[in-house]
CSV table of C-alpha atoms in Angstrom, one decimal:
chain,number,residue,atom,x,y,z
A,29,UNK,CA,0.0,0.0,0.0
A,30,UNK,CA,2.8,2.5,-0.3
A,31,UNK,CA,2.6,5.5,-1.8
A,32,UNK,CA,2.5,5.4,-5.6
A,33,UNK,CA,4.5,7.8,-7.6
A,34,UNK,CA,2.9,7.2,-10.6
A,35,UNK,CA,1.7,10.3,-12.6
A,36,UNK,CA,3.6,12.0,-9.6
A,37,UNK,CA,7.4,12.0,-11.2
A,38,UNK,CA,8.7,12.2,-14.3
A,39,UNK,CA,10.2,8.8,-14.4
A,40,UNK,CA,14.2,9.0,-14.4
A,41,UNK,CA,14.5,5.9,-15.9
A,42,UNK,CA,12.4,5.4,-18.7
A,43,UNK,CA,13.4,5.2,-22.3
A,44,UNK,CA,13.5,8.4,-24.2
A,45,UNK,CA,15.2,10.0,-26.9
A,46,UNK,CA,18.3,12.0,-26.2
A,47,UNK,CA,20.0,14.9,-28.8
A,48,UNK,CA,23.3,16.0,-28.7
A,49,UNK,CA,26.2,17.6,-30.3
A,50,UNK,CA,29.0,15.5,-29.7
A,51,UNK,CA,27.8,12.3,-30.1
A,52,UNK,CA,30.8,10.3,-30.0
A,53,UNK,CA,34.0,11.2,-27.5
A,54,UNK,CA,37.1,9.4,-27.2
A,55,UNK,CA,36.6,5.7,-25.5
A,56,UNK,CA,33.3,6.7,-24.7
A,57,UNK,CA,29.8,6.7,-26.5
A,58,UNK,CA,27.2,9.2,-25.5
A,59,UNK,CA,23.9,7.6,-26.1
A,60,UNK,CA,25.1,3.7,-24.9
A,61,UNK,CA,22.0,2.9,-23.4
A,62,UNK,CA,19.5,4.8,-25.9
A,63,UNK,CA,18.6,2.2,-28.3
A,64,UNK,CA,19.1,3.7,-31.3
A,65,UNK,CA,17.2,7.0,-29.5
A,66,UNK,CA,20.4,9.3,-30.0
A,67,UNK,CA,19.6,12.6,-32.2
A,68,UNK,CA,22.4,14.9,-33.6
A,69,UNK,CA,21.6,18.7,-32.5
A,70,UNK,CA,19.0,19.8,-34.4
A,71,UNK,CA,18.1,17.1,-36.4
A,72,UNK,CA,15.3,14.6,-36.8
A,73,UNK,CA,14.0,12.6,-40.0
A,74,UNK,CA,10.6,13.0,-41.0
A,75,UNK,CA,10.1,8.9,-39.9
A,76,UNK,CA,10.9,9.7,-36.3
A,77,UNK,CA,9.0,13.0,-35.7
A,78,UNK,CA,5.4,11.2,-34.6
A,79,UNK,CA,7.3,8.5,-32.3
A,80,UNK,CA,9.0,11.2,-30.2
A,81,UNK,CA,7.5,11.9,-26.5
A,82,UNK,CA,10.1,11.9,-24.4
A,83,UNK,CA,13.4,14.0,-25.2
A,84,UNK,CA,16.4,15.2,-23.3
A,85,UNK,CA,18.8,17.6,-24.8
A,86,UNK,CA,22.0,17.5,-24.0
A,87,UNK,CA,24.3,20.2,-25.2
A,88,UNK,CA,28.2,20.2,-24.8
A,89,UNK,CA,28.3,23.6,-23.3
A,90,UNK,CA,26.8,26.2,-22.2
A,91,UNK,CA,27.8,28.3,-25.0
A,92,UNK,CA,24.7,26.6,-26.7
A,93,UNK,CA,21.8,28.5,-25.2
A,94,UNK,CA,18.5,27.5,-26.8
A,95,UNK,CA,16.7,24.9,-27.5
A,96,UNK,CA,16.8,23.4,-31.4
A,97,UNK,CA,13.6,24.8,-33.3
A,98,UNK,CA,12.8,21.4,-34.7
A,99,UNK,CA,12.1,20.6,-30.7
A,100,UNK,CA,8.8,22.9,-31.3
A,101,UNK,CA,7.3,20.7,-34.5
A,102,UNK,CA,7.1,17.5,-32.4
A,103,UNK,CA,3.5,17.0,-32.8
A,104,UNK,CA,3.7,14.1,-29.8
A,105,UNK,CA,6.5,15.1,-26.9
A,106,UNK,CA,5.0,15.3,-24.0
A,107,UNK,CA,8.4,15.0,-21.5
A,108,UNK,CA,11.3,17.7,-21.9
A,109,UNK,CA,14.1,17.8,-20.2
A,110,UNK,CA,16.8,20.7,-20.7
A,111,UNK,CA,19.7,22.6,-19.0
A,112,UNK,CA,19.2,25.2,-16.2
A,113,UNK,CA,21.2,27.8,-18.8
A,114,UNK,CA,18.1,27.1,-21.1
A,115,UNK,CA,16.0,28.9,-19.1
A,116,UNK,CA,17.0,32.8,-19.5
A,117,UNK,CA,16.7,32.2,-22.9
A,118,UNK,CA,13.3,30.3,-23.0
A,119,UNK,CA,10.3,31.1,-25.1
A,120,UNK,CA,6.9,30.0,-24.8
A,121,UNK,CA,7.0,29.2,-29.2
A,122,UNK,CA,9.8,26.9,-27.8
A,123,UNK,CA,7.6,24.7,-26.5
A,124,UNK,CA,5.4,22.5,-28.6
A,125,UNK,CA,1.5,22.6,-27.5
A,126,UNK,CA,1.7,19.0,-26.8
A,127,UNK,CA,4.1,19.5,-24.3
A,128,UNK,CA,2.8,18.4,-20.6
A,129,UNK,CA,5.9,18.1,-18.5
A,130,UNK,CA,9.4,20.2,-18.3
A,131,UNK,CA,12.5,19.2,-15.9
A,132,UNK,CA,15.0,21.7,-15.7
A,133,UNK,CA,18.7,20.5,-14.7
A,134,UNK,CA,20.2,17.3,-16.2
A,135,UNK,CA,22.6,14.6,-14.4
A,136,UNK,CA,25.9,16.5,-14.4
A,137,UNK,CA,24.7,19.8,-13.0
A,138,UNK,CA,25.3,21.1,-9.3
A,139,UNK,CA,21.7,23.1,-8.2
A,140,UNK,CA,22.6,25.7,-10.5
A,141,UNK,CA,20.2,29.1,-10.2
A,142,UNK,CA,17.6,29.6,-12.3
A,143,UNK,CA,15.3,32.8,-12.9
A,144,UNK,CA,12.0,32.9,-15.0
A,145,UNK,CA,10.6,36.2,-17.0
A,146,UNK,CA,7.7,36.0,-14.7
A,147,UNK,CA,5.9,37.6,-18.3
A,148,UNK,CA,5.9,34.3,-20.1
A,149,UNK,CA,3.5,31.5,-19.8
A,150,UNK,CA,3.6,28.1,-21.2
A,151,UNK,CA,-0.2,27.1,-20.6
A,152,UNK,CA,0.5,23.7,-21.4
A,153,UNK,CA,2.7,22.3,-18.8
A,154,UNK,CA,1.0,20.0,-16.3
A,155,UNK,CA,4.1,19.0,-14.7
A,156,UNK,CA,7.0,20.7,-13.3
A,157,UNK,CA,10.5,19.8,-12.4
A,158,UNK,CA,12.9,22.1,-10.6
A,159,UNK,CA,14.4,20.3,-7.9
A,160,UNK,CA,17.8,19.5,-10.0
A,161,UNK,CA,18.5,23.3,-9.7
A,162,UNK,CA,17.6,26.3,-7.2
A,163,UNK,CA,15.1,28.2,-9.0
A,164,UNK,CA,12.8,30.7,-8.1
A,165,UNK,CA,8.8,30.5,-9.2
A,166,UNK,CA,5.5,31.9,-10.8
A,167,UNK,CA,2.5,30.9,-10.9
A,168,UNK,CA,1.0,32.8,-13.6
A,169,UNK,CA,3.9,31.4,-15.4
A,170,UNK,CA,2.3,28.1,-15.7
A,171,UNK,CA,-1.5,28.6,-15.8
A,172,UNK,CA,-2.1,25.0,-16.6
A,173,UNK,CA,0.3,23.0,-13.8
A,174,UNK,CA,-2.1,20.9,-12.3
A,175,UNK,CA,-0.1,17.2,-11.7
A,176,UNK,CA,3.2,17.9,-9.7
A,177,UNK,CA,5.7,20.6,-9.3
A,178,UNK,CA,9.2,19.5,-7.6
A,179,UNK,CA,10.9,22.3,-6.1
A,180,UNK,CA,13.6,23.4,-4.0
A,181,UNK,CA,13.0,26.6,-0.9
A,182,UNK,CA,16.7,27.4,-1.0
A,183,UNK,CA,16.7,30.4,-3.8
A,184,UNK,CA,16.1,34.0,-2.3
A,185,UNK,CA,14.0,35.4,-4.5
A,186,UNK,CA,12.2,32.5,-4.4
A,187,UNK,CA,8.3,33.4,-3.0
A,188,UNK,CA,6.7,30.7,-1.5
A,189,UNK,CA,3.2,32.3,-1.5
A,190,UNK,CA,4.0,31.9,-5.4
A,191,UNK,CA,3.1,27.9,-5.3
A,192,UNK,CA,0.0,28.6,-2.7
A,193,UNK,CA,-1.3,30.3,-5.9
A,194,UNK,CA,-1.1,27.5,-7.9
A,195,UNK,CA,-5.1,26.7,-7.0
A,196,UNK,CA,-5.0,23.4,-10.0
A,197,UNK,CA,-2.0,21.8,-8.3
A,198,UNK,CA,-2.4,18.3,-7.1
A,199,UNK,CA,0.9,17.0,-6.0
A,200,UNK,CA,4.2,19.1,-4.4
A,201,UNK,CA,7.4,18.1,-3.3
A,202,UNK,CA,9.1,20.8,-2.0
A,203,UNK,CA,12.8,20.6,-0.9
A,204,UNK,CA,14.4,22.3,2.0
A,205,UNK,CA,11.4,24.3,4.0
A,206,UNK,CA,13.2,26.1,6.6
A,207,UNK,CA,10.3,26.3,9.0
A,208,UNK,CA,6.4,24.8,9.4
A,209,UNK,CA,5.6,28.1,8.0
A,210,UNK,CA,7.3,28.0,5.1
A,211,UNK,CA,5.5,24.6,4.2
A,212,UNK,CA,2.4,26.3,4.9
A,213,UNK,CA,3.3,29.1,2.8
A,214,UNK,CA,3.4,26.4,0.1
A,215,UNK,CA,0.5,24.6,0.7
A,216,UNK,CA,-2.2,25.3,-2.3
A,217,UNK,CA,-5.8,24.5,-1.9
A,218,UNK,CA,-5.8,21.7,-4.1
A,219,UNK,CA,-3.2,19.4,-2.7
A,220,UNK,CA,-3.9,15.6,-3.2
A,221,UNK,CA,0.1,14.7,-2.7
A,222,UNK,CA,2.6,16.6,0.1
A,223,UNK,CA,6.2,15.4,-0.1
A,224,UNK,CA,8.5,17.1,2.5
A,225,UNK,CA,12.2,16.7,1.9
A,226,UNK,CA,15.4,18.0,3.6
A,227,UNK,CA,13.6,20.5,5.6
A,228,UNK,CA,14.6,22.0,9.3
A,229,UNK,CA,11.4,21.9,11.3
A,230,UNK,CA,11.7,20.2,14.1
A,231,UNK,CA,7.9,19.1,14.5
A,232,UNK,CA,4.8,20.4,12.7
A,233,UNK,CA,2.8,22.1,15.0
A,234,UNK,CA,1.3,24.7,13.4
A,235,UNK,CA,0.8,23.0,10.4
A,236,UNK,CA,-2.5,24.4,8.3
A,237,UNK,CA,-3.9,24.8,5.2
A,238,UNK,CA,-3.8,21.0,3.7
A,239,UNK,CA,-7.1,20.4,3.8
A,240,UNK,CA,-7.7,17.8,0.7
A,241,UNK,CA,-3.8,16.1,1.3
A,242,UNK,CA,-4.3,12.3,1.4
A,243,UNK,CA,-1.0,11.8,1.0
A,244,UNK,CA,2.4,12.8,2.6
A,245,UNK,CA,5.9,11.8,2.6
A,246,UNK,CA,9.0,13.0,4.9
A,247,UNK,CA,12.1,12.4,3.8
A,248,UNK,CA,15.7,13.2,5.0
A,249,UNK,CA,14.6,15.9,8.0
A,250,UNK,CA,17.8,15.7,10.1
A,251,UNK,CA,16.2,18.1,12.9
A,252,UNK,CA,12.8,16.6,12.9
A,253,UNK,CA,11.8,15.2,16.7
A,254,UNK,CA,8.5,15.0,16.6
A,255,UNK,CA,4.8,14.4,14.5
A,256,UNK,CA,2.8,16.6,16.7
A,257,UNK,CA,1.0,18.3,13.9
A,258,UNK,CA,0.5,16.0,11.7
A,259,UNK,CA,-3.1,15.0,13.4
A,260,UNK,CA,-4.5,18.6,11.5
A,261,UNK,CA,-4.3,17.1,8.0
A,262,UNK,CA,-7.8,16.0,8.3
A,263,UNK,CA,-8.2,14.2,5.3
A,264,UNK,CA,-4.8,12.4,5.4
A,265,UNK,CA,-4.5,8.5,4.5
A,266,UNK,CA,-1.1,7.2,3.8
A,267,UNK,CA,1.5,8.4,5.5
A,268,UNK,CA,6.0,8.0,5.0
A,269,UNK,CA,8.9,9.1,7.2
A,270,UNK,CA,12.2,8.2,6.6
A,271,UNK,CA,15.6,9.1,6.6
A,272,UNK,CA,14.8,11.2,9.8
A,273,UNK,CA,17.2,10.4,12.1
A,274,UNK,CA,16.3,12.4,15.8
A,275,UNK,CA,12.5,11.4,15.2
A,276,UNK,CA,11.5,10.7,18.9
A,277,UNK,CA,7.9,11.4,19.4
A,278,UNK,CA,5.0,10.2,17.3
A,279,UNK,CA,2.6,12.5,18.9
A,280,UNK,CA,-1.0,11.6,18.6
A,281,UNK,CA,-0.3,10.1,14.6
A,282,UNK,CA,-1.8,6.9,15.5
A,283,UNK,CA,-5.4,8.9,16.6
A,284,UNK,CA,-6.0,10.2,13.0
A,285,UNK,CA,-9.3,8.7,12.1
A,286,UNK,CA,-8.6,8.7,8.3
A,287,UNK,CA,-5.2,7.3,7.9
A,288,UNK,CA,-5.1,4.0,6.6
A,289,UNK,CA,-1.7,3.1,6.0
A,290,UNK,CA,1.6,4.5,7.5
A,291,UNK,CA,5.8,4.0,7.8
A,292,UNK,CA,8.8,4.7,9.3
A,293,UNK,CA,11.7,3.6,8.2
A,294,UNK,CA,15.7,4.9,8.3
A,295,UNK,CA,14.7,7.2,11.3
A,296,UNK,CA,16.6,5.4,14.3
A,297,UNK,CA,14.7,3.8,17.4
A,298,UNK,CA,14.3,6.5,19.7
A,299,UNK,CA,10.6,6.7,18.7
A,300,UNK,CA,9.4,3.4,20.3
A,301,UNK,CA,10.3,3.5,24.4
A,302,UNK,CA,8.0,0.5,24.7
A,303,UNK,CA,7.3,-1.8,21.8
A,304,UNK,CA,4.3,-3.3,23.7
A,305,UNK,CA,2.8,0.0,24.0
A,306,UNK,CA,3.3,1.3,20.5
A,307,UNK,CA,1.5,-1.7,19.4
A,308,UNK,CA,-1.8,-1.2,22.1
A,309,UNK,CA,-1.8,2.1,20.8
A,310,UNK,CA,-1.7,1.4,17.3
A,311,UNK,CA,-4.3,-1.5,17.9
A,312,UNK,CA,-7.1,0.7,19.7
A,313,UNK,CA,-6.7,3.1,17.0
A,314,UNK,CA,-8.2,0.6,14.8
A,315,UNK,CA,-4.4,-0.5,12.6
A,316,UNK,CA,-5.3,-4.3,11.5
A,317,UNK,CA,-2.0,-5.0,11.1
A,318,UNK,CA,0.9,-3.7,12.6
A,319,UNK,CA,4.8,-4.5,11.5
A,320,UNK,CA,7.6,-3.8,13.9
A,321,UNK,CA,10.9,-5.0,13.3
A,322,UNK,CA,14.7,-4.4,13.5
A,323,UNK,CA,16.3,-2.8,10.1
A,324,UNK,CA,19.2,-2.5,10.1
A,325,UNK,CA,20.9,-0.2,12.2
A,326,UNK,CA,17.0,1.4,12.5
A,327,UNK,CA,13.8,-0.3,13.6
A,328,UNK,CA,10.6,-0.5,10.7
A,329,UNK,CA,7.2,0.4,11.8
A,330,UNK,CA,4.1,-0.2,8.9
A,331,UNK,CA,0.9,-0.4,10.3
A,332,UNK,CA,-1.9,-1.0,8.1
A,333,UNK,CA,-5.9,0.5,8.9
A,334,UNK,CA,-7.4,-1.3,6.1
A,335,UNK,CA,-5.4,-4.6,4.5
């Protein structure tokens, strides 16, 4: 029963078509892997143009700033993936109208910064992807993003508020929140998904304003302590923590009559003083089934509401 990512992520994995320049360096062949799905810069036969809906470009530089004009007659790409140096360049006749789901920032780069001309707008896109770079954000930029936008809270001039405007959007995973309120901040109306990752709150109290989430996810909060909170997502169902190493205090998690399904994993031991007693608790909160076991140098907890 974990959380599904599907339609959440644009999948890292999948097969897609990659263009380049250099397509061939010494001892070392660019698009091993691609099946055939290699481009040269610029260029794709009249054959290929319908089968293409997935592309990454992949300059050599950054002295090559925009993207190909062939990249807009693709009458079926629905993925694009580019450089962050793309982006101060970017136009919205770039972009084919087929186009559902941008990433910006490719394998090699180090969270470069990224600025948008908040006057653009690329109607079209469904799905964002900025958490390979530090980028700030606006809404009215993206009229149409209503599956999942990945970001990071680390850029300055980056306005939280911004994404709380985004009234369509069903799924966020925002990076590095300094603070409850700056999740908050984040948190528009629409939320169905809420994935928190490498942020410094230490518990959630104060938490408001996710009143449709069903889903959340914690991930890699080296300060978080505690859950309190967590019991005002009223609607919430499946619930992840991991990689949250001081977690100490569940707080009242267990009481919250709509979740159905929860784990914590990778987030130490200090969170169950008394195995017995987790269990009871768990038990008269109506969890069916109720895992609790050593993992490694952690201990696993899944409890289940509904098998």
């Amino acid at each position: 029963m974990a959380i599904s990512y599907l339609d959440k992520i644009i999948p890292s994995g999948s097969p897609r078509w990659l263009m380049g320049q250099t397509l061939h360096l010494p001892g070392k062949e660019k698009f091993a892997g691609y099946k055939g799905k290699g481009l040269s810069w610029g260029v794709i036969e009249p054959d290929q143009l319908n089968a293409i809906d997935m592309l990454g470009l992949w300059p050599d530089d950054t002295s090559t700033t925009h993207i190909p004009p062939i990249v807009a007659t693709l009458p079926n790409l629905k993925t694009l993936i580019i450089p962050s140096w793309f982006v101060a360049d970017l136009k919205s006749a770039d972009l084919p109208a087929s186009l559902e789901a941008l990433q910006v920032g490719v394998a090699n780069e180090k969270k470069p910064k990224v600025y948008w001309d908040k006057t653009l707008v690329f109607p079209h896109i469904q799905m964002l992807d900025l958490g390979r770079v530090s980028s700030d954000f606006y809404a009215g930029c993206f009229t149409g993003l209503d599956r999942t936008l990945t970001i990071a809270a680390d850029n300055k001039k980056l306005s939280l508020q911004e994404i709380g405007r985004c009234e369509k959007l069903a799924n966020l995973f925002l990076h590095k929140a300094a603070s409850v309120a700056d999740i908050n901040n984040a948190g528009a109306p629409n939320l169905q998904f809420a994935g928190w990752m490498e942020a410094k709150n230490t518990d959630f109290i104060g938490l408001e304003g996710f009143n449709q989430v069903r889903e959340v996810e914690i991930k890699w909060n080296k300060a978080l302590t505690s859950l309190e909170g967590l019991e005002q997502l009223p609607q919430l169902e499946q619930l992840e923590i991991a990689g949250c190493p001081k977690l100490a205090n569940l707080g009242d998690i267990a009481s919250v009559k709509s979740l159905k399904w929860m784990r914590i994993i990778d987030c130490g031991s200090a969170w169950i003083p008394n195995d017995t007693e987790l269990k009871r608790r768990f038990t008269q909160a109506g969890f069916e089934k109720i895992r609790l076991e050593p993992y490694g140098r952690h201990t696993l907890l899944e409890a289940w509401k509904v098998l």
